[in-house]
Every structure is written in structure tokens, then in C-alpha cells.
Amino acid sequence: MLRIIPSRVPNPRYLCPLLSQFSASPKVSFSTCSRRHAQFYTNPFEAVKDIPDGSKLLVGGFGLCGIPENLINALLQTKVKDLTVVSNNAGVDNFGLGLLLKQKQIRRMISSYVGENAEFERQYLAGELEVELTPQVRIIILC
């Protein structure tokens, strides 16, 4: 017999006090800088070509859904290395962030789930990859 117990979902305002100032305001801005200058690119390579070695990247998506596939493929071409990546997962062996792991472009991974990537496991056990496991809600706050 399956018993479903309702859980208490935390109030988003409790998780991020900044949200309360946006919800009451008619003018909502999601920019964290005062400049609010956005650059749009038609070519993914152009969007990532200036990312230097050692950068920290916040990678969106959930599991393999909604990930920036084209930007990840463009990063493969740039050969940028020593990346710290914050994402809810580490991709799989031949897709998503798994492609960057395979090329050893990621030095440190901060995520809440890493269970489907054999290359991730191999690199971690060999001491080639730093790993920080964190609860999903912490990743939301980091991003």
C-alpha cells in the first residue's frame, strides 16, 4: 500500500527574501546589475568565446531537459578549461555536461545529483574532479 503524505512546501519568500520586494512592486526587474545591458547572439560560439579558463558557470535546466545544448557544444570548441560548473546534475556520458567532463574541461562540479555519468564517477574516484554535493534548494539560491 502506498501512502502519500503531503509535505509542507517552503514559502519562496522565506528561501529568498529578495523575492518579497519584487512581488509587491509593479515594476519587476530580474537583472542583478544596474547596467541592464543585454547582448543577444545568433551564433552560440560567439556567445561563449570570451569565457576565460577558470570561470564559474551556472547551467540551467533540470536533468537533461532545458539545458543549453548549443552553448555546451560551443564551449567544447573553445577548449576553455578549469571550469567550475553549478548545475542540478552532471549530465550523462555523451550528452549535456557529460561532454565537457569527457574533454576534462570541468575542474569542479557543484550539483545535487550526479548518478548517471560514468565519466564523472571515474574522474572523481581518480581525484581529477572536485565535487560539491548540495541540496537542490541551495542550487536555486546560488543561481
Coordinates of N, CA and C in Angstrom, one line a residue:
M1 N 0.8 -1.2 0.0 CA 0.0 0.0 0.0 C 0.9 1.2 0.0
L2 N 0.6 2.2 -0.8 CA 1.3 3.4 -1.0 C 0.6 4.5 -0.2
R3 N 1.3 5.1 0.7 CA 0.7 6.2 1.4 C 1.4 7.5 1.1
I4 N 0.6 8.5 0.6 CA 1.2 9.8 0.2 C 1.0 10.7 1.4
I5 N 2.1 11.3 1.8 CA 2.0 12.3 2.9 C 2.3 13.6 2.4
P6 N 1.3 14.5 2.5 CA 1.6 15.9 1.9 C 2.7 16.5 2.7
S7 N 3.6 17.2 1.9 CA 4.7 17.9 2.6 C 4.4 19.4 2.6
R8 N 5.1 20.0 3.5 CA 5.0 21.5 3.5 C 6.0 22.1 2.6
V9 N 5.5 22.8 1.6 CA 6.4 23.5 0.7 C 6.8 24.8 1.2
P10 N 8.1 25.1 1.4 CA 8.5 26.4 1.9 C 8.1 27.5 1.1
N11 N 7.7 28.6 1.8 CA 7.4 29.8 1.1 C 8.6 30.4 0.4
P12 N 8.5 30.7 -1.0 CA 9.7 31.2 -1.7 C 10.2 32.4 -1.1
R13 N 9.4 33.2 -0.4 CA 9.9 34.5 0.2 C 10.8 34.1 1.3
Y14 N 10.6 33.0 2.0 CA 11.5 32.5 3.1 C 12.8 32.1 2.5
L15 N 12.8 31.5 1.3 CA 14.0 31.0 0.7 C 14.9 32.1 0.2
C16 N 14.2 33.1 -0.3 CA 15.0 34.2 -0.9 C 14.2 35.5 -0.6
P17 N 14.7 36.2 0.5 CA 14.0 37.5 0.9 C 13.9 38.5 -0.2
L18 N 14.8 38.4 -1.2 CA 14.7 39.4 -2.3 C 13.4 39.3 -3.1
L19 N 12.8 38.1 -3.1 CA 11.5 37.9 -3.9 C 10.4 38.8 -3.4
S20 N 10.4 39.0 -2.1 CA 9.3 39.8 -1.5 C 9.3 41.2 -2.0
Q21 N 10.4 41.8 -2.3 CA 10.4 43.1 -2.8 C 9.9 43.2 -4.3
F22 N 10.1 42.1 -5.0 CA 9.6 42.1 -6.4 C 8.1 41.8 -6.5
S23 N 7.6 41.0 -5.6 CA 6.2 40.7 -5.7 C 5.3 41.8 -5.4
A24 N 5.7 42.8 -4.6 CA 4.8 43.9 -4.3 C 5.0 45.1 -5.3
S25 N 6.0 45.0 -6.1 CA 6.4 46.1 -6.9 C 5.8 45.9 -8.3
P26 N 5.1 46.9 -8.9 CA 4.6 46.8 -10.3 C 5.7 46.7 -11.3
K27 N 6.8 47.3 -11.0 CA 7.9 47.3 -12.0 C 8.9 46.2 -11.5
V28 N 9.0 45.1 -12.2 CA 9.8 44.0 -11.9 C 11.0 43.9 -12.7
S29 N 12.2 43.8 -12.1 CA 13.4 43.7 -12.8 C 14.2 42.5 -12.3
F30 N 14.6 41.6 -13.2 CA 15.4 40.4 -12.7 C 16.9 40.6 -13.0
S31 N 17.3 41.7 -13.3 CA 18.7 42.0 -13.5 C 19.4 42.2 -12.2
T32 N 20.6 41.7 -12.0 CA 21.3 41.9 -10.8 C 22.4 43.0 -10.9
C33 N 22.5 43.6 -12.0 CA 23.4 44.7 -12.2 C 22.6 46.0 -12.5
S34 N 23.2 47.1 -12.3 CA 22.4 48.4 -12.6 C 22.5 48.7 -14.0
R35 N 23.4 48.1 -14.8 CA 23.5 48.5 -16.2 C 22.4 48.0 -17.1
R36 N 21.9 46.8 -16.8 CA 20.8 46.2 -17.6 C 21.1 46.2 -19.1
H37 N 22.3 45.9 -19.5 CA 22.6 45.8 -20.9 C 22.6 44.3 -21.3
A38 N 21.8 44.0 -22.2 CA 21.8 42.6 -22.7 C 22.4 42.5 -24.1
Q39 N 23.2 41.5 -24.3 CA 23.7 41.2 -25.6 C 23.1 39.9 -26.2
F40 N 22.5 40.0 -27.4 CA 21.9 38.8 -28.0 C 22.8 38.3 -29.1
Y41 N 22.9 37.0 -29.2 CA 23.8 36.4 -30.2 C 23.0 35.4 -31.0
T42 N 23.3 35.3 -32.3 CA 22.7 34.3 -33.2 C 23.6 33.1 -33.3
N43 N 24.8 33.2 -32.9 CA 25.8 32.1 -33.0 C 26.2 31.7 -31.6
P44 N 26.0 30.5 -31.2 CA 26.4 30.1 -29.8 C 27.9 30.3 -29.5
F45 N 28.7 30.0 -30.5 CA 30.2 30.2 -30.4 C 30.5 31.6 -30.0
E46 N 29.9 32.6 -30.7 CA 30.1 34.0 -30.3 C 29.8 34.3 -28.9
A47 N 28.7 33.6 -28.4 CA 28.3 33.9 -27.0 C 29.2 33.4 -26.0
V48 N 30.0 32.4 -26.3 CA 30.9 31.8 -25.2 C 32.4 32.0 -25.5
K49 N 32.7 32.6 -26.6 CA 34.1 32.7 -27.0 C 35.0 33.5 -26.0
D50 N 34.4 34.4 -25.2 CA 35.2 35.2 -24.3 C 35.2 34.7 -22.9
I51 N 34.7 33.5 -22.7 CA 34.7 32.9 -21.3 C 36.1 32.4 -21.1
P52 N 36.8 32.9 -20.0 CA 38.2 32.6 -19.8 C 38.3 31.3 -19.0
D53 N 39.5 30.7 -19.0 CA 39.8 29.5 -18.2 C 39.5 29.8 -16.7
G54 N 39.0 28.9 -15.9 CA 38.7 29.1 -14.5 C 37.4 29.7 -14.2
S55 N 36.5 29.9 -15.1 CA 35.3 30.6 -14.9 C 34.3 29.7 -14.1
K56 N 33.3 30.4 -13.5 CA 32.2 29.6 -12.8 C 31.0 29.8 -13.7
L57 N 30.4 28.7 -14.1 CA 29.2 28.7 -15.0 C 28.0 28.2 -14.2
L58 N 26.9 28.9 -14.3 CA 25.6 28.5 -13.8 C 24.8 27.9 -15.0
V59 N 24.6 26.6 -15.0 CA 24.0 25.9 -16.1 C 22.5 25.6 -15.8
G60 N 21.6 26.1 -16.5 CA 20.2 25.9 -16.3 C 19.7 24.5 -16.8
G61 N 18.5 24.3 -16.6 CA 17.8 23.0 -17.0 C 17.6 22.2 -15.8
F62 N 16.8 21.1 -16.0 CA 16.5 20.1 -14.9 C 16.7 18.8 -15.5
G63 N 17.7 18.0 -15.0 CA 18.1 16.8 -15.6 C 18.7 17.1 -16.9
L64 N 18.2 16.5 -18.0 CA 18.6 16.8 -19.3 C 17.6 17.7 -20.1
C65 N 16.6 18.1 -19.4 CA 15.6 19.0 -20.0 C 15.9 20.4 -19.9
G66 N 15.9 21.2 -20.9 CA 16.1 22.6 -20.9 C 17.5 23.0 -20.7
I67 N 18.5 22.1 -20.9 CA 19.9 22.5 -20.8 C 20.3 23.3 -22.0
P68 N 21.3 24.1 -21.9 CA 21.8 24.9 -23.0 C 22.7 24.1 -23.9
E69 N 22.1 23.1 -24.7 CA 22.9 22.2 -25.5 C 23.8 22.9 -26.5
N70 N 23.3 23.9 -27.2 CA 24.2 24.6 -28.2 C 25.3 25.4 -27.5
L71 N 25.1 25.9 -26.3 CA 26.2 26.6 -25.7 C 27.2 25.6 -25.1
I72 N 26.8 24.5 -24.6 CA 27.7 23.5 -24.2 C 28.6 23.0 -25.4
N73 N 28.0 22.8 -26.5 CA 28.7 22.3 -27.7 C 29.7 23.4 -28.1
A74 N 29.3 24.7 -28.0 CA 30.2 25.8 -28.3 C 31.4 25.8 -27.4
L75 N 31.2 25.6 -26.1 CA 32.2 25.5 -25.1 C 33.2 24.4 -25.4
L76 N 32.8 23.3 -26.0 CA 33.7 22.2 -26.4 C 34.7 22.7 -27.5
Q77 N 34.2 23.6 -28.3 CA 35.0 24.1 -29.4 C 36.1 25.1 -28.9
T78 N 35.7 25.8 -27.8 CA 36.6 26.9 -27.3 C 37.8 26.3 -26.5
K79 N 37.6 25.0 -26.1 CA 38.7 24.4 -25.3 C 39.0 25.1 -23.9
V80 N 38.0 25.9 -23.5 CA 38.2 26.5 -22.2 C 38.3 25.4 -21.1
K81 N 39.1 25.6 -20.1 CA 39.4 24.6 -19.1 C 39.3 25.1 -17.7
D82 N 39.4 24.2 -16.7 CA 39.3 24.5 -15.3 C 38.0 25.2 -14.9
L83 N 36.9 24.8 -15.5 CA 35.6 25.4 -15.2 C 35.1 24.9 -13.9
T84 N 34.4 25.7 -13.2 CA 33.5 25.3 -12.0 C 32.1 25.4 -12.5
V85 N 31.4 24.4 -12.5 CA 30.0 24.3 -13.0 C 29.0 24.1 -11.9
V86 N 28.0 25.0 -11.8 CA 26.9 24.8 -10.9 C 25.7 24.4 -11.7
S87 N 25.2 23.2 -11.4 CA 24.0 22.6 -12.2 C 23.4 21.6 -11.3
N88 N 22.1 21.3 -11.5 CA 21.5 20.3 -10.7 C 22.0 18.9 -11.0
N89 N 22.6 18.7 -12.1 CA 23.2 17.4 -12.4 C 24.4 17.5 -13.3
A90 N 25.1 16.3 -13.5 CA 26.3 16.3 -14.2 C 26.2 15.8 -15.6
G91 N 25.0 15.7 -16.1 CA 24.7 15.2 -17.5 C 24.9 13.7 -17.5
V92 N 25.0 13.2 -18.7 CA 25.3 11.8 -18.9 C 26.5 11.7 -19.8
D93 N 27.0 10.5 -20.0 CA 28.3 10.3 -20.7 C 28.5 11.0 -22.0
N94 N 27.5 11.0 -22.9 CA 27.6 11.6 -24.2 C 26.6 12.7 -24.5
F95 N 26.2 13.4 -23.4 CA 25.2 14.5 -23.6 C 25.3 15.4 -22.5
G96 N 25.0 16.7 -22.8 CA 25.0 17.7 -21.8 C 26.4 18.0 -21.2
L97 N 26.4 18.2 -19.9 CA 27.7 18.5 -19.3 C 28.7 17.3 -19.3
G98 N 28.1 16.1 -19.6 CA 29.0 15.0 -19.8 C 30.0 15.1 -20.9
L99 N 29.6 15.9 -21.9 CA 30.6 16.2 -23.0 C 31.8 17.0 -22.5
L100 N 31.5 18.0 -21.6 CA 32.6 18.8 -21.1 C 33.4 18.0 -20.1
L101 N 32.8 17.1 -19.4 CA 33.6 16.3 -18.5 C 34.5 15.3 -19.3
K102 N 34.0 14.8 -20.3 CA 34.8 13.9 -21.2 C 36.0 14.6 -21.7
Q103 N 35.9 15.9 -22.1 CA 37.1 16.6 -22.6 C 37.9 17.2 -21.4
K104 N 37.5 16.9 -20.2 CA 38.2 17.4 -19.0 C 38.3 18.9 -18.9
Q105 N 37.2 19.5 -19.3 CA 37.1 21.0 -19.2 C 36.6 21.5 -17.9
I106 N 35.9 20.6 -17.1 CA 35.4 20.9 -15.8 C 36.3 20.4 -14.7
R107 N 36.7 21.4 -13.9 CA 37.6 21.1 -12.7 C 36.8 20.8 -11.5
R108 N 35.7 21.5 -11.3 CA 34.9 21.4 -10.1 C 33.4 21.4 -10.5
M109 N 32.7 20.5 -9.8 CA 31.2 20.4 -10.1 C 30.5 20.6 -8.8
I110 N 29.5 21.5 -8.9 CA 28.6 21.8 -7.7 C 27.2 21.4 -8.2
S111 N 26.7 20.3 -7.6 CA 25.4 19.8 -8.1 C 24.7 19.0 -7.0
S112 N 23.4 18.7 -7.3 CA 22.6 17.9 -6.3 C 22.4 16.5 -6.8
Y113 N 22.8 16.2 -8.0 CA 22.6 14.8 -8.5 C 23.7 14.5 -9.5
V114 N 24.4 13.4 -9.3 CA 25.5 13.0 -10.2 C 25.4 11.6 -10.6
G115 N 24.3 10.9 -10.4 CA 24.2 9.5 -10.5 C 24.2 8.8 -11.9
E116 N 24.2 9.5 -13.0 CA 24.1 8.8 -14.3 C 25.3 9.0 -15.2
N117 N 26.4 9.4 -14.7 CA 27.5 9.7 -15.5 C 28.8 8.9 -15.1
A118 N 29.1 7.9 -15.9 CA 30.3 7.0 -15.6 C 31.6 7.8 -15.6
E119 N 31.7 8.7 -16.5 CA 32.9 9.5 -16.7 C 33.1 10.4 -15.4
F120 N 32.0 11.0 -15.0 CA 32.0 11.8 -13.7 C 32.6 10.9 -12.6
E121 N 32.0 9.7 -12.4 CA 32.5 8.8 -11.4 C 33.9 8.5 -11.5
R122 N 34.4 8.2 -12.7 CA 35.8 7.8 -12.9 C 36.7 8.9 -12.5
Q123 N 36.4 10.2 -13.0 CA 37.2 11.3 -12.7 C 37.3 11.6 -11.2
Y124 N 36.1 11.5 -10.6 CA 36.0 11.8 -9.1 C 36.9 10.8 -8.3
L125 N 36.7 9.5 -8.7 CA 37.5 8.5 -7.9 C 39.0 8.6 -8.2
A126 N 39.4 9.1 -9.4 CA 40.8 9.2 -9.7 C 41.4 10.5 -9.1
G127 N 40.5 11.4 -8.5 CA 41.0 12.6 -7.9 C 41.2 13.7 -9.0
E128 N 40.6 13.5 -10.2 CA 40.7 14.5 -11.2 C 39.6 15.6 -11.2
L129 N 38.6 15.4 -10.4 CA 37.4 16.3 -10.4 C 37.0 16.6 -8.9
E130 N 36.9 17.9 -8.6 CA 36.4 18.3 -7.3 C 34.9 18.2 -7.4
V131 N 34.2 17.8 -6.3 CA 32.8 17.6 -6.3 C 32.2 18.2 -5.0
E132 N 31.2 19.0 -5.2 CA 30.4 19.5 -4.0 C 29.0 19.2 -4.2
L133 N 28.5 18.2 -3.4 CA 27.1 17.8 -3.5 C 26.3 18.8 -2.6
T134 N 25.2 19.3 -3.1 CA 24.5 20.3 -2.3 C 23.0 20.0 -2.6
P135 N 22.1 20.3 -1.6 CA 20.7 20.2 -1.8 C 20.2 21.1 -3.0
Q136 N 19.1 20.6 -3.6 CA 18.6 21.3 -4.8 C 18.2 22.8 -4.4
V137 N 17.7 23.0 -3.2 CA 17.3 24.3 -2.9 C 18.5 25.3 -2.8
R138 N 19.6 24.7 -2.4 CA 20.8 25.6 -2.3 C 21.3 26.0 -3.7
I139 N 21.1 25.1 -4.7 CA 21.4 25.5 -6.1 C 20.5 26.6 -6.6
I140 N 19.3 26.5 -6.2 CA 18.3 27.6 -6.6 C 18.8 28.9 -6.0
I141 N 19.2 28.9 -4.8 CA 19.7 30.1 -4.1 C 20.9 30.6 -4.7
L142 N 21.9 29.7 -5.1 CA 23.1 30.1 -5.8 C 22.9 30.8 -7.1
C143 N 21.9 30.3 -7.8 CA 21.6 30.9 -9.1 C 20.7 32.1 -9.0

